[in-house]
Amino acid sequence: MSDRTHEDRIHADAARALHRLQADGALRQVDADFAALLRDRLHASPAVALAGALAMRAVAAGHSSVALGDVPRLLDALGTSTQLPELDDWRAALQADACVATDDAGQAGTLLDFSRDRIALRRYARYEQALAQRLTVRAAHRHEATADPAALRALLARLFGREAGEAPPMLDRQALAVAMALRRRLLLVTGGPGTGKTTTVARLLVAVIEAARLRGEATPRIALAAPTGRAAARLAEAIDGVLRADLAAGRIDADIAAQVPTQARTLHRLLGWQPGRVGFRHHAGHPLREDLVVVDEASMVDLPLMAKLVEAVPETATLVLIGDPDQLPAVEAGDVLGGLCAASGDGLSLPADDAAFATALLGTDVSLAQADTGPLAGARVHLLHGWRQAGAAPLQALAGALQRGDRDAVLEAFVAGDEAVLSRRHGDVAALAEALRREALPAFAAVRDADDPGRALALAARCRILAALRRGPFGAEHWNAWCAAELGERTPYFHGRLLMIAANSERHGLYNGDLGVVWRDRQGELAAWFDTPQGLRAWRPAQLPVHASAYATTVHKAQGSEFDRVLLVLPDSDARVLSRELLYTALTRARRSVWIWGALETLDRALERRTWRESGLEARLRRLSASGECRVP
């Protein structure tokens, strides 16, 4: 076969595959339009057009890139399949086409990237590369030691329940995380529910402020942030609670406590979101002024937002990311926290120099063998010990079983668990309605019947219906409408209606995930009340940005929130969205009890399925570390 004939066959195979995927509905219109742009306007080959459509579709499925050999897996996840070009032929066609960037520098104007055998939209490849380079630089730097390590040793001993000079019986991993925050400019603090991540953050802030005082420096500028308004509010509330408890117990001084920030912002607000524009006010050319930036719920941060955050944080500042890597990754593309954890090891060991620093500061031997020499080795401290009250022990055990993928332990918990903490039912939609009438409506009626909107919002945190699906008879939208009807109202806005903001609005100061309640005042006027950083504020319903009822929400939307009681609704048949991560995320939203609607067979299938997210971030970090190349674009 001649080279020309061989090339024609490759392109014919690609064109047929593209046509088949369009006919099957596996590609969206925007995916097909991107393929047409590459083919018709940029004169790319059909092999490149097919790769472009799949790269665009992969982003919508949560992947920042996809390995060429994993394309059949992507198609399977989309519920389709087709005959693809032979891998070697397809690879050669992509490498030979001028429309495709094949290295990190890339040709000007290219829209598609094919490097390290992965196809990606060029924009996402650049996000990955820039993020990897900046993190590699940041991870390589250490802060200089404080002028008075003995005073810091005494502070850490006091914060974590010891007398000055008293050696701890065992290594306190919360204290270890605080010590590493005094040394490193990049720190990941990870752990499951109830492992004390927020307590660690509060004491970390105290230690950083005290260290600056001991050096004779001004109080560091600190920013607390989270991806959603609700997650930011919960971070601020939790830190304030820890500070109050530590102050009352004499672990911290009042003057230091007064300098610790107890207000948090959304990441969009921190970076300076600009309506109608892709970029933020803060970037490499106009960085943030803070000396320390703490971001909670880091698993929810997607690749573009994380890249822009890291770009905006000054190189001399400390960036602390807090999260649970076992939760669902961000809805948008890129499992960033997962990639960072993979590149930084298990979080249970430290390089020798960091271990020596921690040993001197904590007064206990931190002789942790560093098994992983990854690019971010030592930048992660993983918390293990559960600190929540004894009543939550069954929930903690369930979360641990989900993390391990221990199917028998998970199923046994629902079969033989304490009904007051863990219970399970299943049946048809009519049976579910009857069950929710008993289990959910009294809590929502209490919100409506509260004395004032502030009390109503506090009561709203007691109970929430979480659904695996957004639409359909078992979806969040259906049960939101049902709750409103059951509460006796037919109008769009009624007294006691719970609302959740669905889009950021800088103008209003309201952000995606903010929770509000509609309230009728004594004059009969309705307003929607929200608990903002400035206190309770009200807007007329017609003034609000995009919003929806908040009695039921998807599990994805509930990330960053906690409720006393979670009512989890699973569909009556298998769905691709069901996964171990979805169950873990849903059930760890509960502080006290979980009620789940779903057959054991549905739970079983969800446990067997893992959330799949493709990313080239870890590979880029490892390549930069191995090559010693730390150039920042």
XYZ file of C-alpha atoms in Angstrom:
633
model
C 0.000 0.000 0.000
C 1.435 3.398 -0.960
C 1.988 6.079 1.649
C -0.748 8.174 0.044
C -3.232 5.324 0.108
C -2.313 4.547 3.721
C -2.846 8.178 4.720
C -6.184 8.295 2.925
C -7.323 5.204 4.823
C -6.385 6.754 8.170
C -8.372 9.890 7.413
C -11.302 7.894 6.079
C -11.403 5.857 9.307
C -11.319 9.069 11.355
C -14.075 10.694 9.273
C -16.314 7.633 9.671
C -15.713 7.548 13.425
C -16.548 11.240 13.740
C -19.738 10.788 11.713
C -20.779 7.770 13.795
C -20.226 9.595 17.097
C -22.305 12.544 15.865
C -25.085 10.227 14.704
C -25.093 8.419 18.055
C -25.434 11.678 19.956
C -22.194 11.020 21.841
C -20.911 14.420 20.702
C -22.606 17.688 21.526
C -23.182 20.333 18.886
C -20.249 22.367 20.219
C -17.970 19.321 19.841
C -19.022 18.860 16.232
C -18.637 22.588 15.574
C -15.077 22.511 16.936
C -14.243 19.579 14.664
C -15.692 21.517 11.709
C -13.619 24.588 12.649
C -10.424 22.531 12.678
C -11.268 20.798 9.407
C -12.891 23.544 7.315
C -11.221 26.755 8.475
C -7.840 25.550 9.720
C -7.540 22.758 7.117
C -6.775 20.092 9.703
C -7.028 16.446 8.707
C -10.043 14.301 9.708
C -7.771 12.552 12.246
C -7.157 15.892 13.950
C -10.829 16.894 13.691
C -11.809 13.654 15.460
C -9.233 14.267 18.203
C -10.461 17.840 18.596
C -14.088 16.786 19.015
C -13.073 14.196 21.614
C -10.855 16.670 23.479
C -13.772 19.090 23.686
C -16.129 16.334 24.810
C -13.585 15.113 27.385
C -13.571 18.524 29.088
C -17.358 18.369 29.444
C -16.925 14.937 31.048
C -14.459 16.378 33.592
C -11.156 15.400 31.944
C -8.533 18.066 31.274
C -6.914 15.696 28.767
C -7.238 12.078 27.724
C -4.591 9.554 26.739
C -4.948 8.418 23.162
C -5.139 4.808 24.310
C -7.964 5.677 26.731
C -10.306 7.060 24.059
C -12.290 3.755 23.958
C -12.798 4.114 27.722
C -14.046 7.667 27.219
C -16.500 6.464 24.589
C -17.679 3.686 26.873
C -18.327 6.244 29.633
C -20.395 8.195 27.101
C -22.409 5.070 26.350
C -21.154 4.525 22.825
C -18.399 2.897 20.790
C -17.047 3.050 17.282
C -14.140 1.830 15.175
C -11.258 4.251 15.718
C -8.126 4.694 13.592
C -5.220 2.430 14.506
C -3.359 4.038 17.414
C 0.047 4.238 15.716
C -1.488 5.724 12.579
C -3.609 8.192 14.537
C -0.620 9.214 16.645
C 1.506 9.838 13.548
C -1.268 11.901 11.927
C -1.569 14.117 14.995
C 2.175 14.610 15.276
C 2.458 15.588 11.625
C -0.352 18.160 11.507
C 0.549 21.840 11.841
C -2.731 22.504 13.662
C -1.568 20.481 16.655
C 0.924 21.604 19.308
C 3.238 18.748 20.230
C 5.416 20.383 22.897
C 4.972 22.732 25.826
C 6.048 25.794 23.866
C 3.548 25.033 21.119
C 2.952 26.666 17.801
C 1.226 30.045 17.870
C -2.487 29.862 17.239
C -2.881 26.109 17.712
C -6.110 24.984 19.367
C -5.246 21.351 20.029
C -2.415 19.806 22.041
C -0.905 16.359 21.648
C 2.028 15.896 23.981
C 3.048 12.862 26.044
C 0.495 10.885 24.039
C -2.454 12.855 25.420
C -4.979 14.890 23.454
C -6.213 18.116 25.032
C -7.570 21.492 24.137
C -4.543 23.759 23.926
C -5.986 26.097 26.559
C -6.224 23.283 29.109
C -2.751 22.000 28.283
C -1.401 25.479 28.972
C -3.288 25.619 32.287
C -1.711 22.300 33.288
C 1.775 23.334 32.243
C 1.641 26.740 33.940
C 0.217 25.230 37.132
C 2.856 22.488 37.201
C 5.680 24.984 36.711
C 4.462 27.397 39.392
C 3.845 24.640 41.908
C 7.274 23.123 41.256
C 8.893 26.503 41.965
C 6.761 27.069 45.062
C 7.409 23.587 46.477
C 11.170 24.044 46.144
C 11.262 27.069 48.466
C 11.298 27.077 52.261
C 10.636 29.893 54.704
C 13.521 30.994 56.857
C 13.478 29.758 60.451
C 11.943 31.975 63.111
C 14.185 33.960 65.442
C 12.909 32.175 68.562
C 12.143 28.491 67.923
C 11.864 27.812 71.670
C 8.922 30.212 71.948
C 7.214 28.513 69.014
C 7.821 25.109 70.569
C 6.050 26.321 73.684
C 3.160 27.714 71.624
C 2.657 24.464 69.706
C 2.819 22.452 72.926
C 0.140 24.696 74.434
C -2.065 24.612 71.323
C -2.052 20.849 71.252
C -2.614 20.169 74.919
C 0.839 19.871 76.494
C 2.935 21.781 78.941
C 6.007 23.541 77.572
C 8.900 21.083 77.421
C 6.644 18.046 77.803
C 7.270 15.469 75.110
C 4.103 14.180 73.408
C 3.429 10.444 73.708
C 3.013 10.188 69.940
C 3.222 12.385 66.890
C 0.261 14.751 66.570
C -0.339 15.106 62.842
C -2.295 18.325 63.307
C 0.748 19.832 65.027
C 2.934 18.459 62.241
C 0.809 20.267 59.645
C 1.171 23.528 61.574
C 4.949 23.052 61.745
C 5.137 22.471 57.987
C 3.124 25.645 57.343
C 5.904 27.569 59.092
C 8.469 26.047 56.749
C 6.885 25.488 53.338
C 5.321 27.824 50.794
C 3.036 25.061 49.541
C 1.160 22.781 51.909
C -1.667 20.314 51.390
C -3.573 19.335 54.530
C -5.784 16.374 53.698
C -8.006 14.039 55.666
C -11.447 12.549 55.934
C -14.427 13.956 57.820
C -13.850 14.715 61.477
C -10.056 14.506 61.305
C -9.620 18.102 62.468
C -8.710 19.901 59.242
C -10.414 23.135 60.305
C -8.977 22.976 63.829
C -5.571 22.591 62.225
C -6.184 25.648 60.049
C -7.229 27.819 62.998
C -4.126 26.906 64.994
C -1.966 27.246 61.902
C -3.124 30.867 61.604
C -2.251 31.496 65.260
C 1.224 30.001 64.776
C 1.937 32.028 61.629
C 0.923 35.264 63.373
C 3.006 34.420 66.445
C 6.031 33.519 64.284
C 5.844 36.918 62.580
C 5.651 38.644 65.959
C 8.727 36.764 67.168
C 10.614 37.925 64.073
C 9.607 41.507 64.783
C 7.503 41.662 61.607
C 4.051 43.074 60.966
C 1.050 40.793 61.300
C 0.891 38.763 58.082
C -1.927 39.485 55.663
C -4.105 36.375 55.533
C -6.904 35.375 53.156
C -9.363 32.558 53.831
C -11.232 31.259 50.816
C -13.318 28.392 49.451
C -14.903 27.571 46.089
C -18.502 28.358 47.158
C -20.152 30.875 49.406
C -21.502 28.199 51.727
C -18.091 26.508 52.035
C -16.492 29.892 52.780
C -19.088 30.650 55.459
C -18.618 27.224 57.042
C -14.817 27.698 57.112
C -15.189 31.077 58.814
C -17.705 29.742 61.358
C -15.507 26.757 62.193
C -12.348 28.842 62.668
C -14.224 31.278 64.899
C -15.477 28.356 66.990
C -11.975 26.904 67.423
C -10.548 30.293 68.392
C -13.250 30.843 71.003
C -12.642 27.414 72.507
C -8.849 27.834 72.531
C -9.150 31.304 74.042
C -11.446 30.039 76.793
C -9.061 27.149 77.507
C -6.070 29.483 77.748
C -4.296 27.951 74.768
C -3.985 31.305 72.980
C -3.696 34.930 74.075
C -6.457 37.427 73.373
C -4.168 39.761 71.414
C -3.146 36.961 69.044
C -6.733 35.704 68.694
C -7.857 39.217 67.741
C -5.482 39.192 64.764
C -6.762 35.919 63.297
C -9.230 36.525 60.433
C -12.628 34.932 60.906
C -14.141 35.900 57.565
C -13.715 33.938 54.351
C -14.456 34.714 50.723
C -15.216 32.717 47.635
C -12.233 32.201 45.368
C -13.904 34.305 42.696
C -14.274 37.184 45.122
C -10.702 36.787 46.401
C -9.267 36.891 42.879
C -11.519 39.728 41.741
C -14.152 38.275 39.456
C -15.026 40.584 36.544
C -18.471 40.061 34.967
C -18.268 39.251 31.273
C -14.524 38.592 31.359
C -12.509 35.381 31.612
C -9.653 36.875 33.617
C -9.564 38.082 37.218
C -8.275 41.381 38.563
C -5.460 39.536 40.346
C -2.925 37.625 38.254
C 0.849 37.344 37.827
C 1.130 41.014 36.841
C -1.139 42.175 39.657
C -0.785 39.553 42.424
C -2.643 39.332 45.673
C -1.157 41.252 48.613
C -1.574 38.407 51.104
C 1.297 36.612 52.815
C -0.813 33.495 53.478
C -3.727 32.137 51.453
C -5.767 29.234 52.853
C -8.234 27.465 50.555
C -10.734 24.986 51.985
C -12.590 22.296 49.988
C -9.755 22.151 47.459
C -11.246 19.040 45.841
C -13.929 21.322 44.368
C -11.430 23.592 42.583
C -11.147 22.869 38.861
C -8.041 23.212 36.696
C -8.608 26.715 35.238
C -9.490 28.208 38.627
C -6.568 26.539 40.410
C -4.164 27.731 37.711
C -5.413 31.303 38.114
C -5.265 31.086 41.901
C -1.676 29.857 41.980
C -0.692 32.512 39.423
C -2.151 35.248 41.638
C -0.518 34.131 44.923
C 2.883 35.847 45.313
C 5.892 33.510 45.191
C 6.954 34.708 48.649
C 3.564 33.841 50.173
C 2.379 30.543 51.619
C -0.452 28.661 49.913
C -2.304 26.091 52.039
C -4.847 23.805 50.362
C -7.289 21.898 52.575
C -9.334 18.999 51.285
C -10.476 15.422 51.231
C -9.080 13.591 48.171
C -11.727 10.863 48.489
C -14.558 13.290 47.744
C -15.963 13.865 44.279
C -13.573 15.957 42.182
C -14.596 19.332 40.778
C -17.617 19.397 38.492
C -15.528 21.133 35.826
C -12.428 19.672 34.210
C -9.419 18.450 36.094
C -9.059 16.440 39.294
C -6.471 18.902 40.585
C -6.338 17.832 44.229
C -6.036 14.206 43.155
C -3.099 15.056 40.900
C -1.383 17.076 43.627
C -1.827 14.279 46.166
C -0.415 11.744 43.718
C 2.609 13.992 43.182
C 3.190 14.616 46.896
C 2.912 11.079 48.262
C 0.638 9.671 50.933
C 1.144 12.561 53.346
C 2.436 10.240 56.051
C 6.173 10.864 55.637
C 8.596 13.738 55.133
C 11.973 14.344 53.485
C 14.874 14.284 55.945
C 15.329 18.066 56.166
C 11.633 18.681 56.833
C 11.571 15.874 59.396
C 14.536 17.443 61.218
C 12.775 20.835 61.264
C 9.569 19.273 62.629
C 11.483 17.267 65.249
C 13.100 20.435 66.599
C 9.828 22.369 66.640
C 7.523 19.681 68.059
C 9.881 18.219 70.634
C 9.283 14.693 69.401
C 11.112 12.470 66.949
C 9.633 12.858 63.459
C 11.724 10.108 61.904
C 9.388 9.398 59.028
C 11.000 7.538 56.161
C 10.292 9.385 52.913
C 9.359 6.607 50.515
C 8.141 8.858 47.714
C 10.548 11.199 45.946
C 7.816 12.797 43.852
C 7.957 16.405 42.705
C 5.917 17.661 45.672
C 7.267 15.193 48.248
C 6.755 16.514 51.754
C 4.214 19.137 50.719
C 1.328 17.066 52.090
C 0.312 16.172 55.640
C -2.542 13.686 55.866
C -4.630 13.651 59.053
C -5.777 10.269 60.307
C -7.400 10.513 63.729
C -11.174 11.093 63.924
C -12.095 13.755 66.485
C -15.864 13.989 66.135
C -18.179 13.129 69.014
C -18.888 9.538 69.883
C -22.400 9.764 68.398
C -20.850 10.104 64.962
C -18.705 6.977 65.318
C -20.934 4.898 62.987
C -20.679 7.635 60.337
C -16.893 7.734 60.681
C -16.700 3.958 60.378
C -18.881 4.099 57.275
C -16.704 6.830 55.735
C -13.606 4.728 56.398
C -15.186 1.690 54.761
C -16.103 3.783 51.717
C -12.549 5.128 51.487
C -11.164 1.587 51.545
C -13.782 0.294 49.167
C -14.743 -2.314 51.772
C -18.018 -3.455 50.228
C -18.946 -5.892 52.982
C -18.418 -3.330 55.760
C -20.456 -0.678 53.926
C -23.385 -2.980 53.220
C -23.288 -4.436 56.728
C -23.480 -0.938 58.200
C -26.822 -0.372 56.497
C -28.126 -3.847 57.241
C -27.233 -3.964 60.937
C -26.420 -0.345 61.822
C -28.004 1.877 64.462
C -31.314 3.095 62.968
C -30.966 6.424 64.763
C -27.714 7.134 62.909
C -27.827 4.994 59.764
C -31.006 3.803 58.100
C -31.972 2.648 54.622
C -35.260 2.244 52.780
C -36.226 1.651 49.168
C -39.274 1.437 46.950
C -41.091 3.314 44.196
C -41.653 7.061 43.882
C -44.943 6.970 45.781
C -43.305 5.193 48.705
C -40.447 7.707 48.632
C -42.916 10.594 48.797
C -44.567 9.097 51.868
C -41.177 8.568 53.503
C -40.004 12.130 52.817
C -43.271 13.456 54.176
C -42.259 11.926 57.496
C -38.485 12.361 57.360
C -37.949 15.734 55.658
C -41.039 17.936 55.753
C -41.064 18.551 59.526
C -37.541 20.026 59.309
C -38.505 22.280 56.393
C -41.725 23.329 58.114
C -39.621 24.354 61.135
C -37.634 26.663 58.827
C -40.858 28.249 57.602
C -42.203 28.635 61.139
C -39.037 30.130 62.657
C -39.167 33.438 64.519
C -36.953 35.345 62.101
C -34.885 34.790 58.929
C -31.637 34.374 60.871
C -33.113 31.542 62.903
C -34.628 30.069 59.747
C -31.223 29.917 58.045
C -29.733 28.271 61.128
C -32.485 25.632 61.095
C -31.915 25.043 57.370
C -28.562 23.461 58.213
C -30.294 20.671 60.114
C -31.601 18.681 57.170
C -31.139 18.426 53.409
C -32.270 16.028 50.705
C -29.336 15.043 48.483
C -29.929 13.343 45.157
C -27.537 11.519 42.875
C -29.413 12.866 39.833
C -30.621 16.357 38.946
C -33.597 15.383 36.804
C -36.156 12.600 36.734
C -38.466 11.094 39.359
C -35.553 10.504 41.727
C -33.807 13.804 40.929
C -33.267 16.970 42.952
C -35.465 19.160 40.732
C -38.472 16.870 41.202
C -38.169 16.798 44.990
C -37.592 20.539 45.234
C -40.918 21.107 43.477
C -42.582 18.441 45.612
C -41.373 20.020 48.876
C -42.697 23.437 47.825
C -46.092 21.964 46.959
C -46.252 19.975 50.201
C -45.492 23.066 52.248
C -48.784 24.427 50.954
C -47.644 27.070 48.488
C -48.202 27.368 44.749
C -46.582 30.757 44.155
C -42.957 31.049 42.966
C -41.947 32.850 46.178
C -43.519 32.049 49.482
C -42.716 32.633 53.131
C -40.067 30.155 54.296
C -38.908 29.042 50.848
C -35.240 28.026 50.859
C -33.167 29.350 47.955
C -29.681 28.621 46.663
C -27.760 30.979 44.380
C -26.672 29.222 41.176
C -24.328 31.829 39.643
C -21.772 34.266 41.019
C -22.871 37.895 41.173
C -20.231 40.354 42.297
C -22.770 43.145 42.067
C -24.974 41.548 44.679
C -22.166 40.039 46.706
C -23.891 36.667 46.281
C -22.096 33.591 45.011
C -22.791 30.109 43.736
C -23.947 27.968 46.676
C -25.099 30.811 48.962
C -28.236 29.811 50.885
C -31.156 32.160 51.500
C -34.711 32.130 52.802
C -37.762 34.051 51.591
C -39.372 35.927 54.473
C -42.531 38.028 54.803
C -42.156 41.049 57.069
C -44.843 42.631 59.231
C -45.963 44.791 56.335
C -46.529 41.699 54.212
C -43.545 42.367 51.931
C -41.449 39.405 50.777
C -37.656 39.503 50.713
C -34.924 36.902 50.330
C -32.497 36.938 53.267
C -28.878 35.735 53.074
C -26.197 35.450 55.736
C -23.324 37.430 54.181
C -19.894 38.447 55.532
C -21.542 41.785 56.401
C -24.341 40.052 58.314
C -27.927 39.287 57.314
C -28.960 41.110 54.141
C -32.188 41.093 52.153
C -33.031 41.440 48.475
C -36.347 41.563 46.694
C -36.843 38.251 44.863
C -36.850 39.983 41.475
C -33.396 41.413 42.203
C -31.709 38.045 42.780
C -29.204 36.449 40.395
C -29.962 32.963 39.050
C -31.243 30.746 41.856
C -33.340 27.680 42.660
C -35.081 26.059 45.605
C -32.740 24.417 48.086
C -34.757 21.701 49.833
C -33.061 19.117 47.635
C -29.790 19.419 45.785
C -27.414 17.197 43.905
C -24.530 15.640 45.777
C -22.100 17.651 43.642
C -23.828 20.896 44.624
C -23.727 19.952 48.313
C -19.941 19.797 48.484
C -18.631 22.306 50.980
C -21.770 22.034 53.126
C -22.644 20.038 56.229
C -26.012 19.152 57.714
C -27.076 17.434 60.903
C -29.127 14.962 58.884
C -28.699 13.907 55.257
C -31.446 12.185 53.276
C -29.782 10.606 50.237
C -32.008 9.622 47.317
C -30.614 7.122 44.821
C -32.350 6.155 41.559
C -34.253 2.910 41.260
C -31.885 1.634 38.577
C -28.181 1.910 37.862
C -26.825 5.221 36.546
C -23.318 6.126 35.418
C -23.155 8.966 37.942
C -23.306 6.483 40.825
C -19.839 5.860 42.240
C -17.963 5.227 45.443
C -16.895 8.882 45.515
C -20.495 10.071 45.180
C -21.596 7.912 48.118
C -18.638 9.057 50.207
C -19.265 12.730 49.441
C -22.974 12.474 50.195
C -22.651 10.551 53.429
C -19.829 12.709 54.783
C -22.062 15.798 54.516
C -23.866 14.462 57.619
C -22.848 15.426 61.147
C -25.218 13.146 63.038
C -27.338 10.840 60.896
C -27.866 9.484 57.398
C -31.062 8.173 55.853
C -30.672 6.609 52.426
C -33.282 5.642 49.857
C -31.924 2.929 47.616
C -31.767 -0.795 47.101
C -28.741 -2.718 48.324
C -28.091 -3.699 44.715
C -27.837 -0.007 43.781
C -25.407 0.619 46.625
C -23.390 -2.389 45.542
C -23.072 -1.142 41.963
C -22.087 2.333 43.150
C -19.352 0.890 45.356
C -17.869 -0.984 42.396
C -17.645 2.131 40.224
C -14.912 4.755 40.677
C -15.156 8.311 39.407
C -12.778 8.539 36.463
C -11.019 11.812 35.744
C -8.096 12.075 33.335
C -5.396 14.684 33.865
C -1.815 15.203 32.802
C -0.942 17.345 35.834
C 0.899 14.683 37.817
C 2.939 13.631 34.768
C 3.883 17.247 34.070
C 4.950 17.758 37.696
C 7.099 14.634 37.625
C 8.703 15.591 34.312
C 9.549 19.092 35.574
C 11.030 17.654 38.769
C 13.134 15.125 36.879
C 14.407 17.685 34.383
C 15.011 20.446 36.930
C 13.122 22.825 34.657
C 11.144 25.321 36.735
C 10.545 28.115 34.236
C 7.336 30.006 34.939
C 5.502 31.297 31.846
